[in-house]
Short mmCIF file of C-alpha atoms in Angstrom, two decimals:
data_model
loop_
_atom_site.label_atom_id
_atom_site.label_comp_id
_atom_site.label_asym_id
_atom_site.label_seq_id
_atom_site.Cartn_x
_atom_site.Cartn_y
_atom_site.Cartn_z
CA UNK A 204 -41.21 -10.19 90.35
CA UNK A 205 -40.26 -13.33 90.76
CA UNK A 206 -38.21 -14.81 87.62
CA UNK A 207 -38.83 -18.08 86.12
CA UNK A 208 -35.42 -20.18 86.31
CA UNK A 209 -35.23 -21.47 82.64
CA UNK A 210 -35.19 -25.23 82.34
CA UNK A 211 -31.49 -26.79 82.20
CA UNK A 212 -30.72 -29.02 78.73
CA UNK A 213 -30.79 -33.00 80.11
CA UNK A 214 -27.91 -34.36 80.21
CA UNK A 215 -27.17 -37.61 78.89
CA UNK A 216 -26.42 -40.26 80.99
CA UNK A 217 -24.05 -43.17 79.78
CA UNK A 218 -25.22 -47.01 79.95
CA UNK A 219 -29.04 -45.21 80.92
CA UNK A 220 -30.40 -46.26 78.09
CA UNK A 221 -29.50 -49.97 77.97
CA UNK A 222 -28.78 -50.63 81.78
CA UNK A 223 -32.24 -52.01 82.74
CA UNK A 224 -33.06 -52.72 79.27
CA UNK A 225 -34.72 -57.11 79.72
CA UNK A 226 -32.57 -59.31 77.88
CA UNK A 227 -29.19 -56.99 77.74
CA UNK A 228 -26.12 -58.45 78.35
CA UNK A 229 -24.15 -56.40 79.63
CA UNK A 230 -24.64 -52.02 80.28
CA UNK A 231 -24.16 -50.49 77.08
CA UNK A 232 -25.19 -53.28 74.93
CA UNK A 233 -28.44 -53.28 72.92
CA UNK A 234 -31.23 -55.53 73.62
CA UNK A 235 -31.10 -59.11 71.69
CA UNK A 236 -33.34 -61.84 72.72
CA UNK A 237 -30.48 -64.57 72.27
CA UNK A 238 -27.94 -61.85 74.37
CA UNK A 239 -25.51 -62.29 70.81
CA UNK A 240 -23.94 -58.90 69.98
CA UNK A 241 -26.04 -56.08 67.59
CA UNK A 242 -24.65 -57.26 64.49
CA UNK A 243 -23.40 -60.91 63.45
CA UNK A 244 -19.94 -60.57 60.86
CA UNK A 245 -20.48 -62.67 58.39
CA UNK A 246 -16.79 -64.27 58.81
CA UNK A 247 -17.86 -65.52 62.15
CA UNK A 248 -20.62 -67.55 60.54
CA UNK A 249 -19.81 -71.86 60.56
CA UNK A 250 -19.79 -72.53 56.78
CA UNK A 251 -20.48 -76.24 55.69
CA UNK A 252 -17.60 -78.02 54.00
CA UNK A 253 -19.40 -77.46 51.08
CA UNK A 254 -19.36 -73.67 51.45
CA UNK A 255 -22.47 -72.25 52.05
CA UNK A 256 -22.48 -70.55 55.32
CA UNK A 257 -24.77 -71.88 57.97
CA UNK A 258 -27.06 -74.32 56.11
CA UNK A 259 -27.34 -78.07 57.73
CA UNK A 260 -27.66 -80.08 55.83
CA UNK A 261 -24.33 -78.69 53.57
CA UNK A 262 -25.82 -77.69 50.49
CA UNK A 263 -23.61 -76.66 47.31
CA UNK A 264 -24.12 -72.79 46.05
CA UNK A 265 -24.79 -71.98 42.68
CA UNK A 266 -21.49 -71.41 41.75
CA UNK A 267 -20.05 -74.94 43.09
CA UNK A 268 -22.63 -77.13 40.85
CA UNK A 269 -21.87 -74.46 37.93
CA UNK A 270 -18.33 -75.55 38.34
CA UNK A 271 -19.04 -79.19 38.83
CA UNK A 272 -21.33 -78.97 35.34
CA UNK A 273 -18.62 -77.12 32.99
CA UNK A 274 -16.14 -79.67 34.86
CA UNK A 275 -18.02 -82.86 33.87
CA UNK A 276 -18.94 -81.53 30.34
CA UNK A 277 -15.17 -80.76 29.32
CA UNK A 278 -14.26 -84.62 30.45
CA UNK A 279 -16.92 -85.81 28.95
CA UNK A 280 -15.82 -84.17 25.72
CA UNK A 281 -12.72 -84.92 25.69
CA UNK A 282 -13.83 -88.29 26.25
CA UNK A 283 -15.89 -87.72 23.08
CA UNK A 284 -13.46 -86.84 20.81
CA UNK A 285 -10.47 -88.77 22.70
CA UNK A 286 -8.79 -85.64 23.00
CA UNK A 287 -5.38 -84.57 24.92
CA UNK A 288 -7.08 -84.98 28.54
CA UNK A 289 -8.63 -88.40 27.57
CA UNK A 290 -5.07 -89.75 25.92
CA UNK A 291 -2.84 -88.57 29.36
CA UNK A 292 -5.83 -89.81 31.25
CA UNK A 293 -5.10 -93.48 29.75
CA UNK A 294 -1.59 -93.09 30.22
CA UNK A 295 -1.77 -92.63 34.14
CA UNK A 296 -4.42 -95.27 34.28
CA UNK A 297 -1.80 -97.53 32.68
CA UNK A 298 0.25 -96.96 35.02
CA UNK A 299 -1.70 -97.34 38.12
CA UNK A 300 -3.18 -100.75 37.33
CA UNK A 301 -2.50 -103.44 39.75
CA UNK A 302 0.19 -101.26 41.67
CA UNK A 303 -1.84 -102.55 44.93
CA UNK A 304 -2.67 -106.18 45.60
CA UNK A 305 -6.06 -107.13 43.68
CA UNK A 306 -7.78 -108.38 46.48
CA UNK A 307 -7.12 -105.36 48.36
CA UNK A 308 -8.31 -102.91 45.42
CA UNK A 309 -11.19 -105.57 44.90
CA UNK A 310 -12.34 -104.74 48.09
CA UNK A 311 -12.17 -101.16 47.90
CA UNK A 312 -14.42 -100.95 44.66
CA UNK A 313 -16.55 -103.15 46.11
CA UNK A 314 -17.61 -100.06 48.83
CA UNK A 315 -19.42 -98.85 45.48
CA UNK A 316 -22.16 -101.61 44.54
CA UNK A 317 -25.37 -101.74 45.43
CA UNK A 318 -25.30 -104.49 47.94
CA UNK A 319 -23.12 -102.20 50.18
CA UNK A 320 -24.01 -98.93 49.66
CA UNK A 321 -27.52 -98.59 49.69
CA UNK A 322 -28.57 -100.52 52.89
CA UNK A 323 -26.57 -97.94 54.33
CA UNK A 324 -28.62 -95.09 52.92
CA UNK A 325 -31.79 -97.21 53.33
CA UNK A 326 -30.50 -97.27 57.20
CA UNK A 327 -30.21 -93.89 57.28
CA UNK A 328 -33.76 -92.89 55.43
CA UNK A 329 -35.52 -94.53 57.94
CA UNK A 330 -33.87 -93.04 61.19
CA UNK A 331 -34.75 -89.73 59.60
CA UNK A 332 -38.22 -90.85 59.00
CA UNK A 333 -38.13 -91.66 62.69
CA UNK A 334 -37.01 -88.40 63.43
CA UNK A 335 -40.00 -86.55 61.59
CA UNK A 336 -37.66 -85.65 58.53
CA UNK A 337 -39.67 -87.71 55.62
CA UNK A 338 -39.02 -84.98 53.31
CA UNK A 339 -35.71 -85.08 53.58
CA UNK A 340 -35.24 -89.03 53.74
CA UNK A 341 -38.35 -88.59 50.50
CA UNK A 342 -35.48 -87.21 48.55
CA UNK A 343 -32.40 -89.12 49.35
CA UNK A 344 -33.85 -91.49 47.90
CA UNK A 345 -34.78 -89.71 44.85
CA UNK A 346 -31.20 -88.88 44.38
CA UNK A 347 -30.20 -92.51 44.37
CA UNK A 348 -32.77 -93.57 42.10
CA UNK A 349 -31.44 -90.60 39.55
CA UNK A 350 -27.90 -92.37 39.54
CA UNK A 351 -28.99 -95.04 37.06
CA UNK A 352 -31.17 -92.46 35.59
CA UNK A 353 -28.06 -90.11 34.52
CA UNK A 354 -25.35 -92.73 34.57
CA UNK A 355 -26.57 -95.65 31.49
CA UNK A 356 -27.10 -92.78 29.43
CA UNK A 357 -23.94 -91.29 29.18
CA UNK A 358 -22.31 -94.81 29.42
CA UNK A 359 -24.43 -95.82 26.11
CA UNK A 360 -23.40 -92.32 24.33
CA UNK A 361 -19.68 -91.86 24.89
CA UNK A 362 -19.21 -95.70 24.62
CA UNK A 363 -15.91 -95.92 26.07
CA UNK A 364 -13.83 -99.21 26.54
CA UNK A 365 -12.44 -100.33 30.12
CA UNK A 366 -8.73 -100.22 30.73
CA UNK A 367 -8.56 -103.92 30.98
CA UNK A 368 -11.54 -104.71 28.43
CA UNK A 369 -10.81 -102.74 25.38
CA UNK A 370 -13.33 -104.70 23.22
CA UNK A 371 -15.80 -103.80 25.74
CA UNK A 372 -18.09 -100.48 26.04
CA UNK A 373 -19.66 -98.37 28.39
CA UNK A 374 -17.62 -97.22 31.33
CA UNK A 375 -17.68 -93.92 31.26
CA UNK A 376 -18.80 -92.60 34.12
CA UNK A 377 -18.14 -95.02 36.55
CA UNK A 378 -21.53 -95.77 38.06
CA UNK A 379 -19.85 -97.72 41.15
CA UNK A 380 -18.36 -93.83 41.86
CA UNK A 381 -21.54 -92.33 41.33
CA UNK A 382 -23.47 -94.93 43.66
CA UNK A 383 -21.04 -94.61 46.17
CA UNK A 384 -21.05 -90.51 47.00
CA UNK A 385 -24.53 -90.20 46.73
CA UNK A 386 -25.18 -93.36 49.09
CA UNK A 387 -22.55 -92.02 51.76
CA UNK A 388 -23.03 -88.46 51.58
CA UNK A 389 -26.66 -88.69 51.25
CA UNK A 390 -26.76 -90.82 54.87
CA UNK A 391 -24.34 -88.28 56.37
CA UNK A 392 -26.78 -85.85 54.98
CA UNK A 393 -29.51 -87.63 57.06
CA UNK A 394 -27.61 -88.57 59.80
CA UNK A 395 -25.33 -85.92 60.90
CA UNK A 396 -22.52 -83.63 58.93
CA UNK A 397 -20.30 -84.91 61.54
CA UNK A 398 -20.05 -88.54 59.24
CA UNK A 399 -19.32 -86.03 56.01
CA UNK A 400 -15.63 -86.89 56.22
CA UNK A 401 -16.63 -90.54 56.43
CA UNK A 402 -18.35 -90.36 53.26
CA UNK A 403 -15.88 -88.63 51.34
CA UNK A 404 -13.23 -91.00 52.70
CA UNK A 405 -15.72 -93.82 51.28
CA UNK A 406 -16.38 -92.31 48.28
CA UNK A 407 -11.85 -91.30 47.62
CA UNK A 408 -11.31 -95.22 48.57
CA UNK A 409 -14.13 -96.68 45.91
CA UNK A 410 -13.39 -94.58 43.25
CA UNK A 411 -9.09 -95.02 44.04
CA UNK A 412 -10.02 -99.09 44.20
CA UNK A 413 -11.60 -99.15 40.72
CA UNK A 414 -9.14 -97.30 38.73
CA UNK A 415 -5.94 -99.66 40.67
CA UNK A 416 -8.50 -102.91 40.22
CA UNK A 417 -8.28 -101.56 35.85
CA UNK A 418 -11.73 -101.47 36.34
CA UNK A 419 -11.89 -97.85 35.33
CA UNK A 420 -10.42 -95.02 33.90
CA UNK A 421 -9.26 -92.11 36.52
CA UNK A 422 -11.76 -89.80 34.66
CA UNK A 423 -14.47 -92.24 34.60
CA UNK A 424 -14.50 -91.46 38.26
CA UNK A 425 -13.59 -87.59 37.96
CA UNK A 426 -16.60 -87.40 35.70
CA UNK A 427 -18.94 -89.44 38.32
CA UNK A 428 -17.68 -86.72 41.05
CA UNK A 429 -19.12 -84.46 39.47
CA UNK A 430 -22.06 -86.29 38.68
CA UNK A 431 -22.44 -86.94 42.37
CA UNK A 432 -22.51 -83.58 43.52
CA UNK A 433 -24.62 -82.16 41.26
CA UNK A 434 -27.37 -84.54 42.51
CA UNK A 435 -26.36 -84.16 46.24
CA UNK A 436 -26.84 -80.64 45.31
CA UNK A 437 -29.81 -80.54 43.40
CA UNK A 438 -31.86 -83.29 45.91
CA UNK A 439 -30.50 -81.42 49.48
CA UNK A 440 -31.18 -77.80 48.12
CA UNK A 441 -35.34 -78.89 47.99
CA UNK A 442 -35.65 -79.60 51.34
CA UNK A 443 -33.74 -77.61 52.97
CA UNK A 444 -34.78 -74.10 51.49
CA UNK A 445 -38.99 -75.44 52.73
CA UNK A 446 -37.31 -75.88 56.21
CA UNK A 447 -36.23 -72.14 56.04
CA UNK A 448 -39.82 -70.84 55.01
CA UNK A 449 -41.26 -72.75 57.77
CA UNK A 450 -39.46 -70.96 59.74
CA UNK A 451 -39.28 -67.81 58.62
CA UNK A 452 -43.01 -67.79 57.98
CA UNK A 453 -43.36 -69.34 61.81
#
């Protein structure tokens, strides 16, 4: 009788699997519609300079405006109560006060009214509406409009004199500041995060001009920093996180 030859185990055969797999990009790789590798670290991921990895426009994380909120409530505080921070704080601006040529620190602050800074976020608000981003250019503006809305305020409750105007009140925070990042980051926001440097190079020379012009105390603008960011972070966060569930829903 005959005997019936028992089947043989298959043997595996390397790249088999993957070789004419559509879309593979090389033998031995798994499949991956963009040809990208299995798995993505997460260190290889662009961050924004803000620190959130990936997002465009850069938009702050939780922690950041935390820090940027327990920052601006201990100087404001301190202003308050004209503590150790707020006394040192009116010793450097003392200082610092005309140690550049007025005209030249004149024309720094000046980056920080409203004359200047926000045709150049009007300018950019309406390229993005060209581009199909009205949501995005929607709250730009919404974020300049909360300057005044934040800054007079605080001005009117801490009360503060000016370095150069001691009988005078209300410079603390330094609205100039506070005009000035949201203006220039908020266009670089709408324009492209290759202009962020631009902005913060703006916002570093108005704030530096107003505290050498005596127009303002060095945490006037510290405080208005922090102001700024918490908008930028609160007014880019919206629109960005209904781009993602477009897409992910798409």
């Amino acid at each position: 009788m005959r005997e019936t030859p028992r089947a043989e185990p298959p043997q595996p055969r390397p790249h088999r699997a993957f070789a004419h797999t559509a879309g593979a990009s090389c033998p031995g790789t798994p499949h991956r519609s963009d040809g990208r590798t299995p798995h993505t670290p997460r260190g290889g991921r662009q961050p924004d300079p803000l620190g959130r990895p990936g997002t465009t426009p850069p938009v702050p994380g939780r922690p950041a405006l935390f820090t940027a909120l327990v920052a601006l409530a201990v100087v404001t505080w301190q202003v308050l109560v004209h503590g150790p921070l707020a006394r040192l704080d009116e010793r450097v601006s003392r200082s610092l006060v005309d140690a550049v040529p007025r005209p030249l620190s004149e024309l720094a602050s000046d980056l920080g009214n409203l004359t200047v800074a926000l045709p150049v976020l009007v300018c950019a608000m309406a390229y993005a509406v060209w581009r199909g981003r009205r949501r995005d250019a929607l709250f730009a503006g919404l974020a300049m409009a909360a300057v005044p809305l934040l800054v007079v305020p605080l001005k009117e409750w801490t009360a503060r004199p000016g370095p150069l105007e001691p009988w005078a009140e209300g410079y603390f925070p330094s609205g100039h500041t506070a005009t000035a990042m949201v203006a220039y980051f908020g266009a670089a926001f709408l324009v492209s995060r290759r202009l962020i440097p631009v902005a913060a190079a703006l916002t570093a020379v108005t704030g530096t001009g107003l505290v050498l012009r005596g127009y303002h105390w060095p945490l006037d603008v510290v405080a208005s920093g922090c102001l700024g960011f918490l908008i930028l972070g609160v007014s880019s966060g919206r629109p960005r996180s209904a781009r993602s569930t477009r897409r992910s829903s798409g």
